[in-house]
Amino acid sequence: MSLMEFNRLTLQEVITVNKLISFHYFEYTRGYVFEGEQHDFWELLYVDKGAVEVRADDRTYELTQGMIIFHKPGEFHTVRVGEGHKPPNLIVLAFECRSAFMDRFASLLLPLGTPERNLLSLLLQEGFHSFLPPYDNPSVHELIRNPEAPFASEQAMKGYLEALLIRLVRGMDADRSAEQSRAAGVRRPSSIQTEKAEQRIVGGIIDFMKSKLSEQLTLEQLCKETHLGKSRLKEIFHSQTGTGAIEYFKLLKIEEAKTLIREHALNYTEIAAALGYGSIHYFSRDFKKSTGMSPSEYARTAKARVGGKDNRLPK
């Protein structure tokens, strides 16, 4: 019996990230200014929370939560957190990609959808696994591999970044196609409508959570608010965010606490009360469990990024 011959197809790679230059996650206080730089590789900046002013060559943009901007090679760019800005959390990633399709990202500024934010979240997690800190020092660009990183974490990070870029290019094409379809009276597929509907539901749940940060929410309350059963709510929320609804609510509380600490307007007891904690003890416990630092340690770390000491918050 002769062996059957099989053709082997080499998979096409249209967008390939060749090298990673830097990986940062910043939590800035008001008044922070990055004087700027330019370099011969790509850089993306995503506002995970808050707001920030970004300059790109001769253009200035106000970026708010959920927005991403790409700086092309050779573009001079700066960052400033003004007094009117809510202290931001920023993801900044510098990388090398020689694909011709990257030209479409030149000075691109847009809000990310839920699937893209999920990819960016996975990318961030793999970055924390892959490399050793600090992640928040803008003058440190050298990536030091974590000897205890999970299996293939760098490859996973590369895959998530490439998938994000691919989705964004597809989104640009889909926007053009949707415009043409609307002009021709063509309906969009129902699967896309379902996905958009679930995104709106989860977006509404998150907005409701943000309005209740001073309270304690239960899954029953969320079900009543959304008119969904527990199983359906859990399914939709996890598919869109990758986590449970109550776990997400707790994370929102801690993120708000971090912002309030960086705003220097309230002390820790007041922050705990504002976020519905019965005592500063429970607040400090949850904060350290989530961030690895006590509130006072976090305050000192945040203050160090703009220099000086802050004596307004109790230790």
mmCIF file of C-alpha atoms in Angstrom:
data_model
loop_
_atom_site.group_PDB
_atom_site.id
_atom_site.type_symbol
_atom_site.label_atom_id
_atom_site.label_comp_id
_atom_site.label_asym_id
_atom_site.label_seq_id
_atom_site.Cartn_x
_atom_site.Cartn_y
_atom_site.Cartn_z
ATOM 1 C CA MET A 1 0.000 0.000 0.000
ATOM 2 C CA SER A 2 1.452 3.334 -1.029
ATOM 3 C CA LEU A 3 1.361 6.278 1.343
ATOM 4 C CA MET A 4 -0.977 9.088 0.412
ATOM 5 C CA GLU A 5 0.728 12.380 -0.132
ATOM 6 C CA PHE A 6 -0.599 15.486 1.584
ATOM 7 C CA ASN A 7 0.003 19.058 0.632
ATOM 8 C CA ARG A 8 1.239 21.244 3.468
ATOM 9 C CA LEU A 9 -0.059 24.791 3.470
ATOM 10 C CA THR A 10 2.128 27.439 5.044
ATOM 11 C CA LEU A 11 -0.178 29.705 7.019
ATOM 12 C CA GLN A 12 -0.121 33.340 6.035
ATOM 13 C CA GLU A 13 0.960 35.906 8.611
ATOM 14 C CA VAL A 14 -0.256 39.332 7.574
ATOM 15 C CA ILE A 15 0.430 41.170 10.851
ATOM 16 C CA THR A 16 3.377 39.848 12.852
ATOM 17 C CA VAL A 17 4.835 41.543 15.922
ATOM 18 C CA ASN A 18 8.575 41.048 15.550
ATOM 19 C CA LYS A 19 9.876 42.476 18.821
ATOM 20 C CA LEU A 20 8.622 44.003 22.066
ATOM 21 C CA ILE A 21 10.429 47.117 23.279
ATOM 22 C CA SER A 22 8.569 48.071 26.457
ATOM 23 C CA PHE A 23 5.580 47.127 28.584
ATOM 24 C CA HIS A 24 4.126 49.588 31.092
ATOM 25 C CA TYR A 25 1.075 50.005 33.301
ATOM 26 C CA PHE A 26 0.886 53.479 34.840
ATOM 27 C CA GLU A 27 -1.336 54.827 37.609
ATOM 28 C CA TYR A 28 -0.713 58.568 37.542
ATOM 29 C CA THR A 29 -1.718 61.341 39.917
ATOM 30 C CA ARG A 30 -2.858 64.791 38.857
ATOM 31 C CA GLY A 31 -0.040 67.026 37.714
ATOM 32 C CA TYR A 32 2.056 64.310 36.065
ATOM 33 C CA VAL A 33 3.819 65.395 32.871
ATOM 34 C CA PHE A 34 5.831 63.218 30.499
ATOM 35 C CA GLU A 35 7.918 65.621 28.431
ATOM 36 C CA GLY A 36 7.863 63.416 25.362
ATOM 37 C CA GLU A 37 9.898 61.211 23.061
ATOM 38 C CA GLN A 38 10.056 59.839 19.536
ATOM 39 C CA HIS A 39 11.404 56.523 18.338
ATOM 40 C CA ASP A 40 11.534 54.220 15.328
ATOM 41 C CA PHE A 41 8.880 51.726 16.468
ATOM 42 C CA TRP A 42 5.142 51.638 17.177
ATOM 43 C CA GLU A 43 3.562 52.507 20.497
ATOM 44 C CA LEU A 44 -0.007 52.127 21.725
ATOM 45 C CA LEU A 45 -1.509 53.917 24.707
ATOM 46 C CA TYR A 46 -4.814 52.768 26.207
ATOM 47 C CA VAL A 47 -6.736 54.617 28.928
ATOM 48 C CA ASP A 48 -7.883 51.908 31.319
ATOM 49 C CA LYS A 49 -9.439 54.500 33.600
ATOM 50 C CA GLY A 50 -9.631 58.268 34.020
ATOM 51 C CA ALA A 51 -8.524 60.803 31.424
ATOM 52 C CA VAL A 52 -5.293 62.156 29.975
ATOM 53 C CA GLU A 53 -4.032 64.672 27.425
ATOM 54 C CA VAL A 54 -1.836 63.236 24.685
ATOM 55 C CA ARG A 55 0.126 65.208 22.132
ATOM 56 C CA ALA A 56 1.095 63.581 18.830
ATOM 57 C CA ASP A 57 3.362 65.842 16.745
ATOM 58 C CA ASP A 58 1.296 69.027 16.306
ATOM 59 C CA ARG A 59 -2.040 67.508 17.439
ATOM 60 C CA THR A 60 -3.417 67.364 20.986
ATOM 61 C CA TYR A 61 -6.075 64.875 22.088
ATOM 62 C CA GLU A 62 -8.156 64.347 25.221
ATOM 63 C CA LEU A 63 -8.411 60.607 25.860
ATOM 64 C CA THR A 64 -10.962 59.188 28.270
ATOM 65 C CA GLN A 65 -11.574 55.694 29.628
ATOM 66 C CA GLY A 66 -11.721 52.994 26.964
ATOM 67 C CA MET A 67 -9.849 54.954 24.279
ATOM 68 C CA ILE A 68 -6.670 53.858 22.505
ATOM 69 C CA ILE A 69 -4.177 55.808 20.405
ATOM 70 C CA PHE A 70 -1.334 54.549 18.221
ATOM 71 C CA HIS A 71 1.889 56.499 17.720
ATOM 72 C CA LYS A 72 3.648 55.697 14.452
ATOM 73 C CA PRO A 73 7.445 55.458 14.190
ATOM 74 C CA GLY A 74 9.051 58.906 14.288
ATOM 75 C CA GLU A 75 6.035 60.632 15.855
ATOM 76 C CA PHE A 76 6.833 62.887 18.817
ATOM 77 C CA HIS A 77 4.375 62.315 21.669
ATOM 78 C CA THR A 78 3.794 63.566 25.210
ATOM 79 C CA VAL A 79 1.449 62.800 28.106
ATOM 80 C CA ARG A 80 -0.048 65.211 30.631
ATOM 81 C CA VAL A 81 -2.476 64.689 33.504
ATOM 82 C CA GLY A 82 -4.134 68.053 34.083
ATOM 83 C CA GLU A 83 -5.797 69.289 37.251
ATOM 84 C CA GLY A 84 -9.187 68.728 35.620
ATOM 85 C CA HIS A 85 -8.429 65.105 34.701
ATOM 86 C CA LYS A 86 -9.538 62.127 36.742
ATOM 87 C CA PRO A 87 -6.234 60.352 37.641
ATOM 88 C CA PRO A 88 -5.658 57.794 34.877
ATOM 89 C CA ASN A 89 -4.574 54.189 34.604
ATOM 90 C CA LEU A 90 -2.684 53.717 31.332
ATOM 91 C CA ILE A 91 -1.434 50.707 29.377
ATOM 92 C CA VAL A 92 1.543 51.644 27.187
ATOM 93 C CA LEU A 93 3.120 49.086 24.870
ATOM 94 C CA ALA A 94 5.972 49.690 22.420
ATOM 95 C CA PHE A 95 6.595 47.102 19.717
ATOM 96 C CA GLU A 96 8.069 46.476 16.284
ATOM 97 C CA CYS A 97 5.813 45.422 13.429
ATOM 98 C CA ARG A 98 6.791 45.816 9.780
ATOM 99 C CA SER A 99 3.476 44.862 8.209
ATOM 100 C CA ALA A 100 2.239 47.246 5.524
ATOM 101 C CA PHE A 101 -1.168 47.154 7.234
ATOM 102 C CA MET A 102 0.303 49.051 10.198
ATOM 103 C CA ASP A 103 0.059 52.213 8.100
ATOM 104 C CA ARG A 104 -3.658 52.119 8.871
ATOM 105 C CA PHE A 105 -2.874 52.633 12.557
ATOM 106 C CA ALA A 106 -0.968 55.894 11.998
ATOM 107 C CA SER A 107 -2.325 58.392 14.557
ATOM 108 C CA LEU A 108 -5.378 56.144 15.008
ATOM 109 C CA LEU A 109 -7.573 57.197 17.929
ATOM 110 C CA LEU A 110 -10.741 55.269 18.812
ATOM 111 C CA PRO A 111 -12.737 53.676 21.655
ATOM 112 C CA LEU A 112 -12.344 49.915 22.054
ATOM 113 C CA GLY A 113 -15.266 47.510 22.064
ATOM 114 C CA THR A 114 -15.694 44.782 24.664
ATOM 115 C CA PRO A 115 -13.933 41.996 22.681
ATOM 116 C CA GLU A 116 -10.936 44.259 22.053
ATOM 117 C CA ARG A 117 -10.810 45.313 25.706
ATOM 118 C CA ASN A 118 -10.878 41.654 26.705
ATOM 119 C CA LEU A 119 -7.907 40.924 24.441
ATOM 120 C CA LEU A 120 -6.036 43.866 25.927
ATOM 121 C CA SER A 121 -6.837 42.604 29.430
ATOM 122 C CA LEU A 122 -5.438 39.159 28.569
ATOM 123 C CA LEU A 123 -2.368 40.793 27.028
ATOM 124 C CA LEU A 124 -1.853 42.797 30.226
ATOM 125 C CA GLN A 125 -2.115 39.700 32.405
ATOM 126 C CA GLU A 126 0.441 37.847 30.285
ATOM 127 C CA GLY A 127 2.751 40.868 30.459
ATOM 128 C CA PHE A 128 2.627 40.814 34.254
ATOM 129 C CA HIS A 129 3.427 37.088 34.112
ATOM 130 C CA SER A 130 6.192 37.396 31.516
ATOM 131 C CA PHE A 131 8.291 40.233 32.928
ATOM 132 C CA LEU A 132 9.535 41.479 36.264
ATOM 133 C CA PRO A 133 8.508 44.882 37.662
ATOM 134 C CA PRO A 134 8.680 47.824 37.732
ATOM 135 C CA TYR A 135 5.865 48.326 35.235
ATOM 136 C CA ASP A 136 5.217 51.956 36.174
ATOM 137 C CA ASN A 137 8.542 53.703 35.623
ATOM 138 C CA PRO A 138 8.535 55.627 32.316
ATOM 139 C CA SER A 139 12.330 55.818 32.305
ATOM 140 C CA VAL A 140 12.753 52.024 32.496
ATOM 141 C CA HIS A 141 12.329 50.258 29.143
ATOM 142 C CA GLU A 142 14.449 47.156 29.618
ATOM 143 C CA LEU A 143 12.298 44.039 29.772
ATOM 144 C CA ILE A 144 13.550 41.478 32.283
ATOM 145 C CA ARG A 145 12.103 38.014 31.840
ATOM 146 C CA ASN A 146 10.390 36.436 34.821
ATOM 147 C CA PRO A 147 12.104 33.079 35.460
ATOM 148 C CA GLU A 148 8.859 31.780 36.986
ATOM 149 C CA ALA A 149 6.629 32.863 34.093
ATOM 150 C CA PRO A 150 3.908 30.380 33.048
ATOM 151 C CA PHE A 151 4.482 28.209 30.012
ATOM 152 C CA ALA A 152 4.734 30.216 26.750
ATOM 153 C CA SER A 153 3.543 33.456 28.369
ATOM 154 C CA GLU A 154 5.551 35.634 25.947
ATOM 155 C CA GLN A 155 4.096 33.787 22.965
ATOM 156 C CA ALA A 156 0.602 34.195 24.408
ATOM 157 C CA MET A 157 1.246 37.921 24.845
ATOM 158 C CA LYS A 158 2.404 38.183 21.227
ATOM 159 C CA GLY A 159 -0.684 36.276 20.090
ATOM 160 C CA TYR A 160 -3.080 38.551 21.980
ATOM 161 C CA LEU A 161 -1.390 41.670 20.606
ATOM 162 C CA GLU A 162 -1.545 40.384 17.029
ATOM 163 C CA ALA A 163 -5.177 39.340 17.525
ATOM 164 C CA LEU A 164 -5.979 42.834 18.804
ATOM 165 C CA LEU A 165 -4.367 44.453 15.758
ATOM 166 C CA ILE A 166 -6.192 42.061 13.425
ATOM 167 C CA ARG A 167 -9.555 42.796 15.069
ATOM 168 C CA LEU A 168 -8.977 46.528 14.769
ATOM 169 C CA VAL A 169 -8.186 46.238 11.047
ATOM 170 C CA ARG A 170 -11.270 44.083 10.567
ATOM 171 C CA GLY A 171 -13.270 46.677 12.486
ATOM 172 C CA MET A 172 -12.105 49.402 10.110
ATOM 173 C CA ASP A 173 -13.190 47.240 7.169
ATOM 174 C CA ALA A 174 -16.484 46.344 8.875
ATOM 175 C CA ASP A 175 -17.270 50.009 9.488
ATOM 176 C CA ARG A 176 -16.845 50.740 5.806
ATOM 177 C CA SER A 177 -18.891 47.658 4.873
ATOM 178 C CA ALA A 178 -21.641 48.620 7.330
ATOM 179 C CA GLU A 179 -21.851 52.085 5.831
ATOM 180 C CA GLN A 180 -22.176 50.563 2.368
ATOM 181 C CA SER A 181 -24.785 48.060 3.609
ATOM 182 C CA ARG A 182 -26.868 50.751 5.274
ATOM 183 C CA ALA A 183 -26.761 52.756 2.080
ATOM 184 C CA ALA A 184 -27.960 49.674 0.166
ATOM 185 C CA GLY A 185 -30.556 48.679 2.795
ATOM 186 C CA VAL A 186 -28.799 45.396 3.694
ATOM 187 C CA ARG A 187 -29.466 43.964 7.183
ATOM 188 C CA ARG A 188 -26.579 42.901 9.406
ATOM 189 C CA PRO A 189 -26.389 39.226 10.476
ATOM 190 C CA SER A 190 -28.401 38.326 13.580
ATOM 191 C CA SER A 191 -25.300 36.901 15.329
ATOM 192 C CA ILE A 192 -23.746 40.357 15.286
ATOM 193 C CA GLN A 193 -26.987 41.818 16.581
ATOM 194 C CA THR A 194 -26.950 39.301 19.440
ATOM 195 C CA GLU A 195 -23.350 40.155 20.305
ATOM 196 C CA LYS A 196 -24.140 43.865 20.306
ATOM 197 C CA ALA A 197 -27.211 43.272 22.471
ATOM 198 C CA GLU A 198 -25.150 41.363 25.037
ATOM 199 C CA GLN A 199 -22.537 44.118 25.013
ATOM 200 C CA ARG A 200 -25.260 46.675 25.736
ATOM 201 C CA ILE A 201 -26.633 44.552 28.579
ATOM 202 C CA VAL A 202 -23.224 44.162 30.205
ATOM 203 C CA GLY A 203 -22.459 47.826 29.636
ATOM 204 C CA GLY A 204 -25.699 48.688 31.415
ATOM 205 C CA ILE A 205 -24.830 46.364 34.305
ATOM 206 C CA ILE A 206 -21.408 47.965 34.694
ATOM 207 C CA ASP A 207 -22.909 51.451 34.619
ATOM 208 C CA PHE A 208 -25.382 50.347 37.322
ATOM 209 C CA MET A 209 -22.488 48.954 39.392
ATOM 210 C CA LYS A 210 -20.606 52.241 39.096
ATOM 211 C CA SER A 211 -23.648 54.101 40.395
ATOM 212 C CA LYS A 212 -23.777 51.795 43.444
ATOM 213 C CA LEU A 213 -20.122 51.827 44.558
ATOM 214 C CA SER A 214 -21.187 53.208 47.937
ATOM 215 C CA GLU A 215 -23.398 50.160 48.506
ATOM 216 C CA GLN A 216 -23.187 46.380 48.677
ATOM 217 C CA LEU A 217 -24.678 44.637 45.639
ATOM 218 C CA THR A 218 -25.920 41.074 45.380
ATOM 219 C CA LEU A 219 -26.495 38.918 42.335
ATOM 220 C CA GLU A 220 -30.214 38.994 43.112
ATOM 221 C CA GLN A 221 -30.224 42.808 42.854
ATOM 222 C CA LEU A 222 -28.449 42.677 39.498
ATOM 223 C CA CYS A 223 -30.957 40.110 38.222
ATOM 224 C CA LYS A 224 -33.834 42.328 39.303
ATOM 225 C CA GLU A 225 -32.248 45.373 37.651
ATOM 226 C CA THR A 226 -31.646 43.570 34.329
ATOM 227 C CA HIS A 227 -34.724 41.280 34.363
ATOM 228 C CA LEU A 228 -32.436 38.293 33.785
ATOM 229 C CA GLY A 229 -32.181 34.957 35.554
ATOM 230 C CA LYS A 230 -29.026 34.163 37.500
ATOM 231 C CA SER A 231 -27.719 31.629 34.999
ATOM 232 C CA ARG A 232 -28.268 33.917 31.998
ATOM 233 C CA LEU A 233 -26.733 36.932 33.751
ATOM 234 C CA LYS A 234 -23.669 34.920 34.770
ATOM 235 C CA GLU A 235 -23.295 33.548 31.232
ATOM 236 C CA ILE A 236 -23.548 36.934 29.494
ATOM 237 C CA PHE A 237 -21.379 38.795 31.973
ATOM 238 C CA HIS A 238 -18.608 36.197 31.950
ATOM 239 C CA SER A 239 -18.603 35.965 28.147
ATOM 240 C CA GLN A 240 -18.128 39.733 27.831
ATOM 241 C CA THR A 241 -15.731 40.399 30.732
ATOM 242 C CA GLY A 242 -14.068 37.083 31.549
ATOM 243 C CA THR A 243 -15.082 37.286 35.222
ATOM 244 C CA GLY A 244 -18.104 37.068 37.502
ATOM 245 C CA ALA A 245 -20.394 40.023 38.136
ATOM 246 C CA ILE A 246 -19.789 40.333 41.890
ATOM 247 C CA GLU A 247 -16.034 39.879 41.440
ATOM 248 C CA TYR A 248 -16.119 42.650 38.841
ATOM 249 C CA PHE A 249 -18.044 44.899 41.248
ATOM 250 C CA LYS A 250 -15.379 44.386 43.923
ATOM 251 C CA LEU A 251 -12.669 45.298 41.412
ATOM 252 C CA LEU A 252 -14.558 48.480 40.520
ATOM 253 C CA LYS A 253 -14.580 49.446 44.202
ATOM 254 C CA ILE A 254 -10.822 48.938 44.516
ATOM 255 C CA GLU A 255 -10.136 50.860 41.303
ATOM 256 C CA GLU A 256 -12.280 53.733 42.599
ATOM 257 C CA ALA A 257 -10.409 53.599 45.910
ATOM 258 C CA LYS A 258 -7.099 53.915 44.063
ATOM 259 C CA THR A 259 -8.410 56.936 42.194
ATOM 260 C CA LEU A 260 -9.678 58.570 45.388
ATOM 261 C CA ILE A 261 -6.309 57.994 47.049
ATOM 262 C CA ARG A 262 -4.535 59.674 44.135
ATOM 263 C CA GLU A 263 -6.942 62.635 44.265
ATOM 264 C CA HIS A 264 -5.872 63.376 47.873
ATOM 265 C CA ALA A 265 -9.339 64.695 48.794
ATOM 266 C CA LEU A 266 -10.382 62.068 51.396
ATOM 267 C CA ASN A 267 -8.588 60.136 54.106
ATOM 268 C CA TYR A 268 -8.748 56.334 54.258
ATOM 269 C CA THR A 269 -11.652 56.192 56.707
ATOM 270 C CA GLU A 270 -13.673 58.501 54.464
ATOM 271 C CA ILE A 271 -12.768 56.469 51.376
ATOM 272 C CA ALA A 272 -13.838 53.243 53.108
ATOM 273 C CA ALA A 273 -17.177 54.806 54.044
ATOM 274 C CA ALA A 274 -17.680 56.253 50.550
ATOM 275 C CA LEU A 275 -17.284 52.755 49.096
ATOM 276 C CA GLY A 276 -19.697 51.072 51.477
ATOM 277 C CA TYR A 277 -17.198 49.365 53.775
ATOM 278 C CA GLY A 278 -18.296 48.905 57.355
ATOM 279 C CA SER A 279 -14.826 49.674 58.692
ATOM 280 C CA ILE A 280 -11.380 50.736 57.546
ATOM 281 C CA HIS A 281 -10.152 47.275 58.548
ATOM 282 C CA TYR A 282 -12.273 45.520 55.903
ATOM 283 C CA PHE A 283 -11.379 48.164 53.323
ATOM 284 C CA SER A 284 -7.638 47.789 53.976
ATOM 285 C CA ARG A 285 -7.931 43.996 53.853
ATOM 286 C CA ASP A 286 -9.701 43.985 50.482
ATOM 287 C CA PHE A 287 -7.385 46.654 49.084
ATOM 288 C CA LYS A 288 -4.246 44.709 49.983
ATOM 289 C CA LYS A 289 -5.743 41.455 48.705
ATOM 290 C CA SER A 290 -6.419 43.083 45.333
ATOM 291 C CA THR A 291 -3.281 45.224 44.918
ATOM 292 C CA GLY A 292 -0.661 43.563 47.118
ATOM 293 C CA MET A 293 -0.213 46.849 48.979
ATOM 294 C CA SER A 294 -1.887 48.600 51.893
ATOM 295 C CA PRO A 295 -3.652 51.895 51.057
ATOM 296 C CA SER A 296 -0.806 53.901 52.636
ATOM 297 C CA GLU A 297 1.824 51.942 50.672
ATOM 298 C CA TYR A 298 -0.106 52.573 47.477
ATOM 299 C CA ALA A 299 -0.380 56.305 48.282
ATOM 300 C CA ARG A 300 3.384 56.588 48.780
ATOM 301 C CA THR A 301 4.039 54.731 45.535
ATOM 302 C CA ALA A 302 1.637 56.947 43.570
ATOM 303 C CA LYS A 303 3.045 60.133 45.095
ATOM 304 C CA ALA A 304 6.609 59.117 44.267
ATOM 305 C CA ARG A 305 5.771 59.191 40.561
ATOM 306 C CA VAL A 306 5.383 62.959 40.610
ATOM 307 C CA GLY A 307 7.910 63.596 43.382
ATOM 308 C CA GLY A 308 7.563 64.828 46.918
ATOM 309 C CA LYS A 309 5.655 63.622 49.939
ATOM 310 C CA ASP A 310 1.983 63.785 50.805
ATOM 311 C CA ASN A 311 1.162 64.414 54.459
ATOM 312 C CA ARG A 312 -2.592 64.825 53.982
ATOM 313 C CA LEU A 313 -3.447 61.133 54.189
ATOM 314 C CA PRO A 314 -3.125 59.201 57.470
ATOM 315 C CA LYS A 315 -0.885 56.174 57.480
#
